[in-house]
Tab-separated table of C-alpha atoms in Angstrom:
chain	number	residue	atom	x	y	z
A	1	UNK	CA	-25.550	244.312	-78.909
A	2	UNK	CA	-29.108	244.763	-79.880
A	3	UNK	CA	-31.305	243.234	-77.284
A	4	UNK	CA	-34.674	242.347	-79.050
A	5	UNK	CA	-37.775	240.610	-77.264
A	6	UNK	CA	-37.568	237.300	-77.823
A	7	UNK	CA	-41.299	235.935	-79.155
A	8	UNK	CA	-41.035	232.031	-78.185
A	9	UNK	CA	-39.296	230.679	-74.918
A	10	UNK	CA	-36.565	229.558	-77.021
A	11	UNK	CA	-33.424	229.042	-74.350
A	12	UNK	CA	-30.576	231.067	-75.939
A	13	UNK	CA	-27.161	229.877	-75.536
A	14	UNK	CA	-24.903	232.014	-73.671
A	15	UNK	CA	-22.207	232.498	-76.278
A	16	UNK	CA	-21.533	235.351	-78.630
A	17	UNK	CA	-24.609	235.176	-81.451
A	18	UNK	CA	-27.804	236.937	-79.983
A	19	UNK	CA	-29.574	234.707	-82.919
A	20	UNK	CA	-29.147	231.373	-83.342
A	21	UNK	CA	-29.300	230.392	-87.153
A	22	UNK	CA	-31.676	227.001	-86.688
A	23	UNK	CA	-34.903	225.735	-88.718
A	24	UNK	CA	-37.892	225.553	-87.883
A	25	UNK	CA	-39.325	221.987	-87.929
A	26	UNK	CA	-42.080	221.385	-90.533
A	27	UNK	CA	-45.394	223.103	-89.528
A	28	UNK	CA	-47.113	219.860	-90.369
A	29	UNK	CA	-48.458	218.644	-86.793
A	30	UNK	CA	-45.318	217.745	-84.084
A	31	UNK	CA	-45.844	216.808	-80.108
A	32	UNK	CA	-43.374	217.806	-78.315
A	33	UNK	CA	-43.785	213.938	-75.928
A	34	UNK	CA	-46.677	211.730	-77.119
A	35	UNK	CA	-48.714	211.404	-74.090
A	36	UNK	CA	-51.630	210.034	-75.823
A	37	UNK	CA	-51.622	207.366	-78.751
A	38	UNK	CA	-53.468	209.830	-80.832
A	39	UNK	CA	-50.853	212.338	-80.809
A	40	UNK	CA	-48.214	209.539	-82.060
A	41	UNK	CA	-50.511	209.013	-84.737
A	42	UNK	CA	-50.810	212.696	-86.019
A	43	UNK	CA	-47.299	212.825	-86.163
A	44	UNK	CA	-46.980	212.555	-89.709
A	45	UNK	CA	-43.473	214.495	-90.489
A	46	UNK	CA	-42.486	214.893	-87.354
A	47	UNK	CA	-39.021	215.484	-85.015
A	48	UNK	CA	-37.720	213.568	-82.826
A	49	UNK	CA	-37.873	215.220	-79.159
A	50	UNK	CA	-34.488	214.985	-78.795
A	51	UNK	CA	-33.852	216.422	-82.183
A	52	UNK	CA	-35.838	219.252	-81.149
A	53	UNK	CA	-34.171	219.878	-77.761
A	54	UNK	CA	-31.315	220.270	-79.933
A	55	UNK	CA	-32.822	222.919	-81.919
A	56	UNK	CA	-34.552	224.735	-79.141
A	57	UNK	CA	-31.688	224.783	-76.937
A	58	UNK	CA	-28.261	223.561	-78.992
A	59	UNK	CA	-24.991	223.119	-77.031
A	60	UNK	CA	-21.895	225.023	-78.582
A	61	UNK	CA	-23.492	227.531	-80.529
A	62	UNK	CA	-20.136	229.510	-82.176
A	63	UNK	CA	-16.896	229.470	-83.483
A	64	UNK	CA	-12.891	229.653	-82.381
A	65	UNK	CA	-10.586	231.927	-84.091
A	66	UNK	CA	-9.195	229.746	-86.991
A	67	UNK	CA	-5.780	231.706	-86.650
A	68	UNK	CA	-5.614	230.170	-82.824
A	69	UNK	CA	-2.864	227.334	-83.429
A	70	UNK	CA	-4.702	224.979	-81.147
A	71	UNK	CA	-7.462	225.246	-83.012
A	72	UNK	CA	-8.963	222.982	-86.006
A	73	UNK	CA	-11.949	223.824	-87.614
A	74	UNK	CA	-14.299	221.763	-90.409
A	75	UNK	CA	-16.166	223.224	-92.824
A	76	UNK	CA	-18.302	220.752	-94.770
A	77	UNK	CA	-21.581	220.884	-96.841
A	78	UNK	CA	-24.307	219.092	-98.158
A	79	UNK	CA	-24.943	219.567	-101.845
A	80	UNK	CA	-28.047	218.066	-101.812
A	81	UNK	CA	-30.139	219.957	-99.961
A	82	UNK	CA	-27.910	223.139	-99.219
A	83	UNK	CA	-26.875	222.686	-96.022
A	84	UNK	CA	-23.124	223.893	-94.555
A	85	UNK	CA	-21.941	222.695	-91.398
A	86	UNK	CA	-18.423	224.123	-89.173
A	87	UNK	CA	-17.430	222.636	-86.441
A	88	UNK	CA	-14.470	223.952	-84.470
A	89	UNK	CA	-12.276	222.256	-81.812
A	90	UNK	CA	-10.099	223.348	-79.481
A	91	UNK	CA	-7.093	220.335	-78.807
A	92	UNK	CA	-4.763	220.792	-75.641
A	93	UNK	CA	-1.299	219.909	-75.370
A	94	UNK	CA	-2.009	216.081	-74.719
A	95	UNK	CA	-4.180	215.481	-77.683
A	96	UNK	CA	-7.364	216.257	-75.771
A	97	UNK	CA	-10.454	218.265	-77.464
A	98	UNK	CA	-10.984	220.800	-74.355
A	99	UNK	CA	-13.907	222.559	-76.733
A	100	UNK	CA	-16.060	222.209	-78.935
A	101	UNK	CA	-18.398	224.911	-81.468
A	102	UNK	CA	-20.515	224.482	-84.043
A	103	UNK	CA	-22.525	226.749	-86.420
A	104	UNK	CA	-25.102	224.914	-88.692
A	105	UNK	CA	-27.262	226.257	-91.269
A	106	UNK	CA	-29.627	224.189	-91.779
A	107	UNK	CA	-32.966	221.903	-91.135
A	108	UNK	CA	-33.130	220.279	-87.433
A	109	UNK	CA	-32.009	217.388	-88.035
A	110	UNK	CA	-28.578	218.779	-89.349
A	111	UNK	CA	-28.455	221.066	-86.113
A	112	UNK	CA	-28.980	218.236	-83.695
A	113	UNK	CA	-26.440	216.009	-85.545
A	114	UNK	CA	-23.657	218.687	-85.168
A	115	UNK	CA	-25.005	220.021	-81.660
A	116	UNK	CA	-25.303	216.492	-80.311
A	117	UNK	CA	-21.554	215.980	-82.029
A	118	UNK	CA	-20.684	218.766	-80.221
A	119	UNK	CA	-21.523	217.440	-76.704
A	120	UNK	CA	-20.023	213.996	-77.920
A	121	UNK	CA	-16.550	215.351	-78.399
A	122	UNK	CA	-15.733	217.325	-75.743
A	123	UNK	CA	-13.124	215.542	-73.611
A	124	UNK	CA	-12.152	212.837	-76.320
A	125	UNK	CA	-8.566	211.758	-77.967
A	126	UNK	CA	-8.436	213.187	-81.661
A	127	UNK	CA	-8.115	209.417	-82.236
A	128	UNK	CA	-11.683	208.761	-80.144
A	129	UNK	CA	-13.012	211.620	-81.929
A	130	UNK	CA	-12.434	210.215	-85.391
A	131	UNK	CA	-13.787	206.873	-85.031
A	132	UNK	CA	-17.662	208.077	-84.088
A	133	UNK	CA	-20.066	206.868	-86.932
A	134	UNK	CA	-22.595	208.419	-87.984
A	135	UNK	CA	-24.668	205.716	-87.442
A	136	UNK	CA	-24.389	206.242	-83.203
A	137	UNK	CA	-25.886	210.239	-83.505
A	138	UNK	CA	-28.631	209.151	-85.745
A	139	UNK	CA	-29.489	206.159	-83.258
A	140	UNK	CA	-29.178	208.554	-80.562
A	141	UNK	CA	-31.476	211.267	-81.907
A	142	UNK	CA	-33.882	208.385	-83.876
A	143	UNK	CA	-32.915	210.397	-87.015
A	144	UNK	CA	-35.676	208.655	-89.654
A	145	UNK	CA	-33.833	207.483	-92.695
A	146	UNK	CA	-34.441	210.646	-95.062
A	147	UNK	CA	-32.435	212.517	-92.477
A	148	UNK	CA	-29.218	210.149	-91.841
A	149	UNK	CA	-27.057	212.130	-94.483
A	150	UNK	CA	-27.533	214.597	-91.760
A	151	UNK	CA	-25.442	212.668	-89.323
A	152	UNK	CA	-23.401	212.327	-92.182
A	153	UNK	CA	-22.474	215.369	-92.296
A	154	UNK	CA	-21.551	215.616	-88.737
A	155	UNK	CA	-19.256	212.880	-88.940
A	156	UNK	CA	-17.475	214.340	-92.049
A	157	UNK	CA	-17.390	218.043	-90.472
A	158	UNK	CA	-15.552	216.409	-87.049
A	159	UNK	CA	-12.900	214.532	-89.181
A	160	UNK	CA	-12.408	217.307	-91.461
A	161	UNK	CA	-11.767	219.408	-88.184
A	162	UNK	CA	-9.301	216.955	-86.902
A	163	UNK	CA	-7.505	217.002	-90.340
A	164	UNK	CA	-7.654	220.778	-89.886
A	165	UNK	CA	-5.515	220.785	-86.960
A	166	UNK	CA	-3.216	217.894	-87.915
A	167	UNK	CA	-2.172	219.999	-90.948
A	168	UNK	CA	-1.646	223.268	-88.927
A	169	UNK	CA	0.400	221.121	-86.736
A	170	UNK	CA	2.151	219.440	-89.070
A	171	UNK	CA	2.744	223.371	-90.822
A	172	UNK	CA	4.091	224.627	-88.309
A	173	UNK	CA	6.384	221.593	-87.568
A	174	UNK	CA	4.975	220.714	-84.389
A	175	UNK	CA	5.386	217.464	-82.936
A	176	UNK	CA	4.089	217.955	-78.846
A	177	UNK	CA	1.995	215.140	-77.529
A	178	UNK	CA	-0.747	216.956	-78.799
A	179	UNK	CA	0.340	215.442	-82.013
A	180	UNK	CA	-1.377	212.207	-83.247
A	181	UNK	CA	0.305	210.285	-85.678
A	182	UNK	CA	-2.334	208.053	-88.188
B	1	UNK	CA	-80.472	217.542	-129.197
B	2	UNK	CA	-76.839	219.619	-128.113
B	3	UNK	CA	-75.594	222.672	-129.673
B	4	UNK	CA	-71.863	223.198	-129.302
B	5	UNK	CA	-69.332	225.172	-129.961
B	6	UNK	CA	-67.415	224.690	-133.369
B	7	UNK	CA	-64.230	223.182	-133.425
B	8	UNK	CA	-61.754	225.024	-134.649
B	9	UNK	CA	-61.532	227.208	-138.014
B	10	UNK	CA	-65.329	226.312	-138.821
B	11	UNK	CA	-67.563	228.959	-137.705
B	12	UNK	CA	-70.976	226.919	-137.954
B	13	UNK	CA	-72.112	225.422	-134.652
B	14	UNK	CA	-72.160	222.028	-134.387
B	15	UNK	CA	-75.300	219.998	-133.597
B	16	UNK	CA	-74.860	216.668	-131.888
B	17	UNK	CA	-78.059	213.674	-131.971
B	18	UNK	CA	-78.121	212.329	-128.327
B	19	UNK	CA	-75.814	209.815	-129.295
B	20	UNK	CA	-73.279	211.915	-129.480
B	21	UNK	CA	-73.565	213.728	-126.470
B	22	UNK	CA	-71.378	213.537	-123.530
B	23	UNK	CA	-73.804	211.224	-121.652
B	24	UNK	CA	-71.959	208.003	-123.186
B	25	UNK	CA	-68.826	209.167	-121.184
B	26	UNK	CA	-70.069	208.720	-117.744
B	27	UNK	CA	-68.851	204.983	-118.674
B	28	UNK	CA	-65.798	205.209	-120.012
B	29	UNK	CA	-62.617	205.924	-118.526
B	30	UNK	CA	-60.556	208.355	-119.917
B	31	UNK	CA	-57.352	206.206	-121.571
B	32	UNK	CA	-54.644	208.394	-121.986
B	33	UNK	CA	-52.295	207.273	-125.081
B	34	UNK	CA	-49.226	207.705	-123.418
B	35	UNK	CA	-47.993	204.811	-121.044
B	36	UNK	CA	-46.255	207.590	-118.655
B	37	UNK	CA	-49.920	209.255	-118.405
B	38	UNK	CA	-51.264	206.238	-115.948
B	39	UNK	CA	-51.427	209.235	-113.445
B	40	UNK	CA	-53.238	210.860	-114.781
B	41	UNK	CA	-56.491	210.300	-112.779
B	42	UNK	CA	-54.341	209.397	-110.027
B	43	UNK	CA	-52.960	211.551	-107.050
B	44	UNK	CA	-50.371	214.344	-109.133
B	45	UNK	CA	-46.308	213.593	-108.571
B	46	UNK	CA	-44.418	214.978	-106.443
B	47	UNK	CA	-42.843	218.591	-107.457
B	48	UNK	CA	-39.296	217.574	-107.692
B	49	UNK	CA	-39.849	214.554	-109.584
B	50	UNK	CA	-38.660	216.020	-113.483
B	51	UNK	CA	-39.127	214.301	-116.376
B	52	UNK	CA	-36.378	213.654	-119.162
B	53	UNK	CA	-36.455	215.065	-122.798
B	54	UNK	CA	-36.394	211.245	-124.120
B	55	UNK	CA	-39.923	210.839	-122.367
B	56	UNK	CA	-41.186	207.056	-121.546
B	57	UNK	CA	-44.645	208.078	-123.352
B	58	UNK	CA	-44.741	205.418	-125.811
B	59	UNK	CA	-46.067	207.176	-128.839
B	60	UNK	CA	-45.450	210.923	-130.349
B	61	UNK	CA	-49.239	211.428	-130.513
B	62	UNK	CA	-52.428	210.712	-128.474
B	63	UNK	CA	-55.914	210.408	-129.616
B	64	UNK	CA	-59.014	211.941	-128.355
B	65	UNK	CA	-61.038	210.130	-126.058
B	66	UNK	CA	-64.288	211.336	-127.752
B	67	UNK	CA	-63.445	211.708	-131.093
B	68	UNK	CA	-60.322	209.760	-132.175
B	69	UNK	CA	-58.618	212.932	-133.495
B	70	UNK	CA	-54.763	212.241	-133.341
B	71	UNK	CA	-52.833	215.340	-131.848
B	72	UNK	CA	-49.629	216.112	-130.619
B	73	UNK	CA	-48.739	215.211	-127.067
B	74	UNK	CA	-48.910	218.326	-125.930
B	75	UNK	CA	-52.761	219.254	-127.190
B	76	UNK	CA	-54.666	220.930	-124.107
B	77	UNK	CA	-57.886	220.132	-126.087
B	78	UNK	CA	-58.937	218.615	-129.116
B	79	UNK	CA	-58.744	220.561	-132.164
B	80	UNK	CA	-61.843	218.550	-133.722
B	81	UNK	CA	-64.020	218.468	-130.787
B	82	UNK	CA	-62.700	221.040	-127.737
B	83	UNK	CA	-62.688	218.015	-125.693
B	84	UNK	CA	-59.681	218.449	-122.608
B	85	UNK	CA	-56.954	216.387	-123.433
B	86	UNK	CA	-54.888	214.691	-120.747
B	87	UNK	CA	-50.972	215.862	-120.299
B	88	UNK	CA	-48.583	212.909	-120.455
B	89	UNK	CA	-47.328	213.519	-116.715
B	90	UNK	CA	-44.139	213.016	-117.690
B	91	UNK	CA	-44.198	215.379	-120.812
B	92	UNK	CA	-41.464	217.540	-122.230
B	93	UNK	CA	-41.852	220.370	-120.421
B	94	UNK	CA	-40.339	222.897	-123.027
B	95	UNK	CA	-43.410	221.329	-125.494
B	96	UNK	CA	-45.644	221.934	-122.605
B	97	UNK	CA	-44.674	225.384	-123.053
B	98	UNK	CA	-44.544	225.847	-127.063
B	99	UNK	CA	-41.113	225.991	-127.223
B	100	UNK	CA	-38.692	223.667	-129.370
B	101	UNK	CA	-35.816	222.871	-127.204
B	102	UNK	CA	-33.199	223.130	-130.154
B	103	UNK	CA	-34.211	227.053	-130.713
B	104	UNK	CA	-33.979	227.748	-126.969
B	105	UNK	CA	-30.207	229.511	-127.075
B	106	UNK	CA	-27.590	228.302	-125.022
B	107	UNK	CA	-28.595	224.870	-125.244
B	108	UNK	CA	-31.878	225.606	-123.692
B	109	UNK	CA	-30.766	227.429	-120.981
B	110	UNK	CA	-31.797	231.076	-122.108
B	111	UNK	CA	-35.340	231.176	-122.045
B	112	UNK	CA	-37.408	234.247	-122.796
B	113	UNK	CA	-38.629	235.115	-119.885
B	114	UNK	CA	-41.596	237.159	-121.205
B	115	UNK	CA	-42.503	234.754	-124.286
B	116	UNK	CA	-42.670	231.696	-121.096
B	117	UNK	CA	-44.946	234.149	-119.150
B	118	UNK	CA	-47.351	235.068	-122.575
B	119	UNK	CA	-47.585	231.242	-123.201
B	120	UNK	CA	-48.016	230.279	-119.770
B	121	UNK	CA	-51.371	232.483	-119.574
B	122	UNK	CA	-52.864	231.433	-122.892
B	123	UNK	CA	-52.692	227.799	-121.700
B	124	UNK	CA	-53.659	229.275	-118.599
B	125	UNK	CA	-56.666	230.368	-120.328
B	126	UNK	CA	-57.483	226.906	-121.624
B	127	UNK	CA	-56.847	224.606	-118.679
B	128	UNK	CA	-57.241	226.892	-115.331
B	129	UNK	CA	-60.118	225.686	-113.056
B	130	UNK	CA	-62.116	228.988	-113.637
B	131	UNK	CA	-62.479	227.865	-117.146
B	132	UNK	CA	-63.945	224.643	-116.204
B	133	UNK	CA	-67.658	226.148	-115.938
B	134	UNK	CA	-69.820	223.808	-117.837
B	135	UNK	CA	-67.477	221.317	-118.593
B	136	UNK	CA	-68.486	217.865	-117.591
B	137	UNK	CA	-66.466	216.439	-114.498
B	138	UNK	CA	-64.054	213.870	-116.088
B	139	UNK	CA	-62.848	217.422	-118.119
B	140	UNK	CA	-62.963	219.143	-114.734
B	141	UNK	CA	-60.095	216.492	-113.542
B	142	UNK	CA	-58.475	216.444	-116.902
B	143	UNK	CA	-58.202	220.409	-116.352
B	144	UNK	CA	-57.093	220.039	-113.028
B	145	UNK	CA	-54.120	217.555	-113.962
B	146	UNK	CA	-53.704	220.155	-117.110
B	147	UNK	CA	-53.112	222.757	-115.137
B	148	UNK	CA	-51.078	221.367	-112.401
B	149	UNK	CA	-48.549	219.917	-115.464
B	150	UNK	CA	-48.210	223.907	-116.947
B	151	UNK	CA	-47.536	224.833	-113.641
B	152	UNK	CA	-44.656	222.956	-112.825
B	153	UNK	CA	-43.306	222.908	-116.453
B	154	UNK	CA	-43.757	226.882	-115.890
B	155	UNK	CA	-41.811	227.252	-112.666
B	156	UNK	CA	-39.313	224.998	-113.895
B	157	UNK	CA	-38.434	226.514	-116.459
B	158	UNK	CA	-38.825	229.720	-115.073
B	159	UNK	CA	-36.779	229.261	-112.264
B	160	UNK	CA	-32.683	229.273	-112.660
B	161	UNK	CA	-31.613	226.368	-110.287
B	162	UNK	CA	-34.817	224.355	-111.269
B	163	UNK	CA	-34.459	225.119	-114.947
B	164	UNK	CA	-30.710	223.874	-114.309
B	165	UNK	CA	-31.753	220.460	-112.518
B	166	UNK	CA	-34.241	219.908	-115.389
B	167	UNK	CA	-31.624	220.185	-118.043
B	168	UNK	CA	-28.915	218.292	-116.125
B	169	UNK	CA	-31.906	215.682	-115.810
B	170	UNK	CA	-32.638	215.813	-119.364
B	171	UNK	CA	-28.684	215.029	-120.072
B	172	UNK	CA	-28.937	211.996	-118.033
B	173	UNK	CA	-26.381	213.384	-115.750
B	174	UNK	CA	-25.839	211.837	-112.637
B	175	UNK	CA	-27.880	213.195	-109.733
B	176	UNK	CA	-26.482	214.846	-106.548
B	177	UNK	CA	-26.476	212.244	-104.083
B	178	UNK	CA	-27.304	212.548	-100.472
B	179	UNK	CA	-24.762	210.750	-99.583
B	180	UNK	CA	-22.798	213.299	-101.598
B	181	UNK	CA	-20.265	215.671	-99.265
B	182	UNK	CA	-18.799	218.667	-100.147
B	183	UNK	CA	-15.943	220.121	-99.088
B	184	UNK	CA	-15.332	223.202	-101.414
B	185	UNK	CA	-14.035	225.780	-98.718
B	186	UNK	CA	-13.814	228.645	-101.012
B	187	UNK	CA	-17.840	228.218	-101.466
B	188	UNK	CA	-18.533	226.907	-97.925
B	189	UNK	CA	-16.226	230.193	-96.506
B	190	UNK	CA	-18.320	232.521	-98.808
B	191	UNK	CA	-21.936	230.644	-97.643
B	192	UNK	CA	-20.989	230.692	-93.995
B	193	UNK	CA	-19.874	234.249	-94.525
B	194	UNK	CA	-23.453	235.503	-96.102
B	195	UNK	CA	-25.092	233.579	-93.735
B	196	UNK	CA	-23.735	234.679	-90.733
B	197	UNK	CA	-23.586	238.415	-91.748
B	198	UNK	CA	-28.022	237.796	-92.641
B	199	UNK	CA	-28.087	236.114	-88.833
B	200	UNK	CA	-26.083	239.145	-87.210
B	201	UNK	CA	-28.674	241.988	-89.695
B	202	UNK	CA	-30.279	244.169	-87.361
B	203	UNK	CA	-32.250	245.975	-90.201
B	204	UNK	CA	-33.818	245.069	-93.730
B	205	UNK	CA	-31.368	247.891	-95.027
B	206	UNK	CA	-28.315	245.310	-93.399
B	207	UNK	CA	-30.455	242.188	-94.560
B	208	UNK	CA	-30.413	243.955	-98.011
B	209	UNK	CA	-26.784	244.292	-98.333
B	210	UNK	CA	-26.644	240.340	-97.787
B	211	UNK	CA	-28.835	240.044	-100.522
B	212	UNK	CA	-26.931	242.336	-103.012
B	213	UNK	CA	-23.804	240.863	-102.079
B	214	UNK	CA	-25.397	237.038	-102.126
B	215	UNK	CA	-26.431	238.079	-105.878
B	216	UNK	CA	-23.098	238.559	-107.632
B	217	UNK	CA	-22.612	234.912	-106.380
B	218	UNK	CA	-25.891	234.189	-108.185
B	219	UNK	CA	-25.484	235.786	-111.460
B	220	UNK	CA	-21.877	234.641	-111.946
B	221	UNK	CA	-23.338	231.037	-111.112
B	222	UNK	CA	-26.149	231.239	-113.710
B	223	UNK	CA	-23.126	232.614	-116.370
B	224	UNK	CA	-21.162	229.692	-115.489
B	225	UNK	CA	-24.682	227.172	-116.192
B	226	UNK	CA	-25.358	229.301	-119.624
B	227	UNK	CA	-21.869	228.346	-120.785
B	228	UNK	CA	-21.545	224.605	-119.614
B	229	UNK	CA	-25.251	224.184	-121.801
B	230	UNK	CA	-24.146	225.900	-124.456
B	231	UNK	CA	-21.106	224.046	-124.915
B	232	UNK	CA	-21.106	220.949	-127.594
B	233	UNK	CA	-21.264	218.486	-126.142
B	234	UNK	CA	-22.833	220.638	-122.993
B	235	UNK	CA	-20.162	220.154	-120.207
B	236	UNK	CA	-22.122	218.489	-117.462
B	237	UNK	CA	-19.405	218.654	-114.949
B	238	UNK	CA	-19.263	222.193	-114.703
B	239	UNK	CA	-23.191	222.877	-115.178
B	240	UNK	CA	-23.391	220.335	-111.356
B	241	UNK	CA	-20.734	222.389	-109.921
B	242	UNK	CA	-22.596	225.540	-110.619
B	243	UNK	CA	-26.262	223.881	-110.004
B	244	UNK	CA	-24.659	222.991	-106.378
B	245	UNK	CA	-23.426	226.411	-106.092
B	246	UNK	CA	-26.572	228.111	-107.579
B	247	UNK	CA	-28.361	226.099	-104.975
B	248	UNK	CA	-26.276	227.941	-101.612
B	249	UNK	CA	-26.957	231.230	-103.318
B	250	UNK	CA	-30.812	230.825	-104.246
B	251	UNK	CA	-31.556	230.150	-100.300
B	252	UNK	CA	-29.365	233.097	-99.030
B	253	UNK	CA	-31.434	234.610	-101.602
B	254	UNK	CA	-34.557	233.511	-100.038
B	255	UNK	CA	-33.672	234.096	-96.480
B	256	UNK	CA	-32.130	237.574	-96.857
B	257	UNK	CA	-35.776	238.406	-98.849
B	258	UNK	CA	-37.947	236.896	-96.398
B	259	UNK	CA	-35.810	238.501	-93.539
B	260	UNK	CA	-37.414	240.417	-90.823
B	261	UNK	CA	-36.213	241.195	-86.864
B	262	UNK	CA	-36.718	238.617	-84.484
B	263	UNK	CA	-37.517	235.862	-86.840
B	264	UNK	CA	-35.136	232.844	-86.613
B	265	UNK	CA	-33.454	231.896	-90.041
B	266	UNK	CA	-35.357	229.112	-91.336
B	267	UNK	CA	-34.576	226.701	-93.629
B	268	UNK	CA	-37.558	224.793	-95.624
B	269	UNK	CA	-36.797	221.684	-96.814
């Protein structure tokens, strides 16, 4: 691996990828925390704090093996704007999600969704897993409403990952208790 | 007195009494014949916003503001009096660039790339702001909006995946939703794959592979648009598929060309 100096104090995650495909948020004037009125009001396009914690330093960067029977992976897109969106999980034998990856191309609102989704996950039921809206992540990051098919998408990549692995399961005729039944 | 240039196909100049000079114009508004050209004066419309072959302008014509002279929509200036016309903003743009729709092959899709280029200066040459010298300031705006209008009719149809949501817009077809989700894992495999091989590029020559292999997906999409248009009806189905498809490959495109070590892929919305 090519180690190349890094020109911002971006944090970068520990697993595999030495770059971390993100977005940059839109040049047009950001704070990082509004300490003064005045900076709230230049903020005329701006990101959410937390959405940009998310970019600068996302959770679960990567991917699993897709040929690892445990594991269930969603691949989903956004054909408005371009975006694509995989999210892998890792299930155990009693139905828990153990881990969690994600790899998101696209702006930082779609990185935070799938990053935040990411952190959400880990430790839930399938069942749990399936039932987050995507209303919760764009509460959590404030997502402003031009960016809430972004949390969308999150919500359709973790189901599509849980349908993943149900099918594998069911393919390979599995029925442990890592098996859910819907 | 004013001497001005002669309008067009008369070679004697033109003299004007002082009531026909452009003095009287300081007080009138400029009133643009089509109902869709309200914005005109006004801040310009956003660049995505495309405007349908079945325009809302209510007439096929407009009149000058000075002289009355009915021309076609598209008129940059007046053929009696050289006076800057105002673009309907939501004008056809293959009439913004001289070009009748029905001849354009592939129904519409195949434009000359070179003929779109030759027209685009000559209007360029009419309406750009370095032409404006002399010209009173309503014209100055009127140029401005002109200009602006070419533009984006030029890019558009220029441009493959623009050029396809134009004609997809013209057709009335249903846009792509936000709320739209995709699922296509033969395309989303093939995107993740190009964009992951660009992220892990440790040279241009790398980056440049990306690109080459990024452009078979490109061409075979913009194949797959010049058949759905040129089919009668034009198959609208297929020509969305390919627009969403033509729309993974153009920003591989971009990234791979604007790639360069230690940048971080962006993505500009």
């Amino acid at each position: 691996m090519v180690f190349r100096n890094a020109l911002t104090s971006i944090a970068r995650s520990a697993t595999a990828s030495s770059r971390i495909a993100v977005a940059r948020p839109l040049a047009t004037s950001f704070a990082r925390s509004p300490a003064t009125p005045f900076a709230a009001l230049t903020q005329t396009r701006a990101y959410h704090e937390k959405v940009i914690d998310h970019y600068e330093n996302p959770r679960n960067v990567g991917s699993f093996l897709k040929t690892d029977k445990n594991v269930g992976i969603g691949l989903v897109g956004a054909p408005a704007c371009g975006d694509v969106m995989k999210l892998s999980i890792k299930v155990n034998e009693e139905g828990i999600i153990e881990d969690v990856r994600f790899k998101t191309f696209g702006c930082g609102s779609a990185i935070a969704s799938s990053s935040y989704m990411t952190e959400r996950v880990k430790g839930m039921t399938l069942e749990e897993a399936g039932k987050i809206k995507n209303t919760e992540i764009a509460q959590e990051l404030c997502l402003p409403p031009v960016k809430l098919h972004c949390s969308m998408l999150a919500e359709d990549a973790i189901k599509s990952a849980i349908k993943n692995y149900k099918s594998k399961r069911e393919a390979t005729g599995n029925r442990a208790p890592g098996h859910i039944e819907v | 007195m004013l001497v001005v240039a002669a309008p067009a196909g008369d070679p004697r100049p033109r003299l004007l009494t002082s009531s026909q000079t452009f003095s009287h114009l300081h007080r009138l508004t400029i009133r643009p014949a089509a109902a869709g050209a309200a914005a005109a004066n006004s801040p310009l419309p956003t660049f995505l916003r495309f405007n349908s072959g079945s325009s809302s302008s209510s007439s096929s014509s407009k009149e000058c503001a000075n002289c009355h002279t009915s021309q076609p929509l598209e008129s940059l200036s007046c053929p009696s009096c050289s006076f800057l016309q105002p673009l309907p903003s939501d004008i056809d743009y293959y009439k913004a660039m001289d070009l009748d729709v029905s001849k354009v092959p592939k129904g519409g899709w195949e434009v000359d790339a070179k003929e779109l280029k030759r027209v685009w200066r000559l209007r360029m040459a009419v309406t750009h702001p370095d032409r404006m010298v002399g010209r009173s300031d309503k014209e100055q705006q009127i140029g401005a909006q002109q200009s602006a209008l070419i533009n984006r009719a030029y890019e558009t149809l220029l441009n493959p995946l623009l050029r396809a949501q134009y004609l997809l817009d013209r057709h009335h077809a249903a846009p792509v939703s936000e709320t739209d989700s995709l699922e296509d894992p033969e395309l989303l495999m093939e995107v993740m794959e190009l964009r992951e091989a660009l992220e892990d590029a440790g040279s241009e020559e790398e980056a440049n592979a990306v690109r080459e292999e990024n452009s078979q997906f490109l061409n075979s999409s913009i194949k797959a648009l010049a058949d759905a248009f040129s089919s009668n009806p034009p198959d609208l189905e297929k020509a969305k598929k390919a627009t969403i498809e033509l729309r993974y490959w153009t920003n591989i495109e971009k990234a791979a060309r604007e790639w360069s070590p230690n940048d971080r892929i962006e993505i500009h919305h």
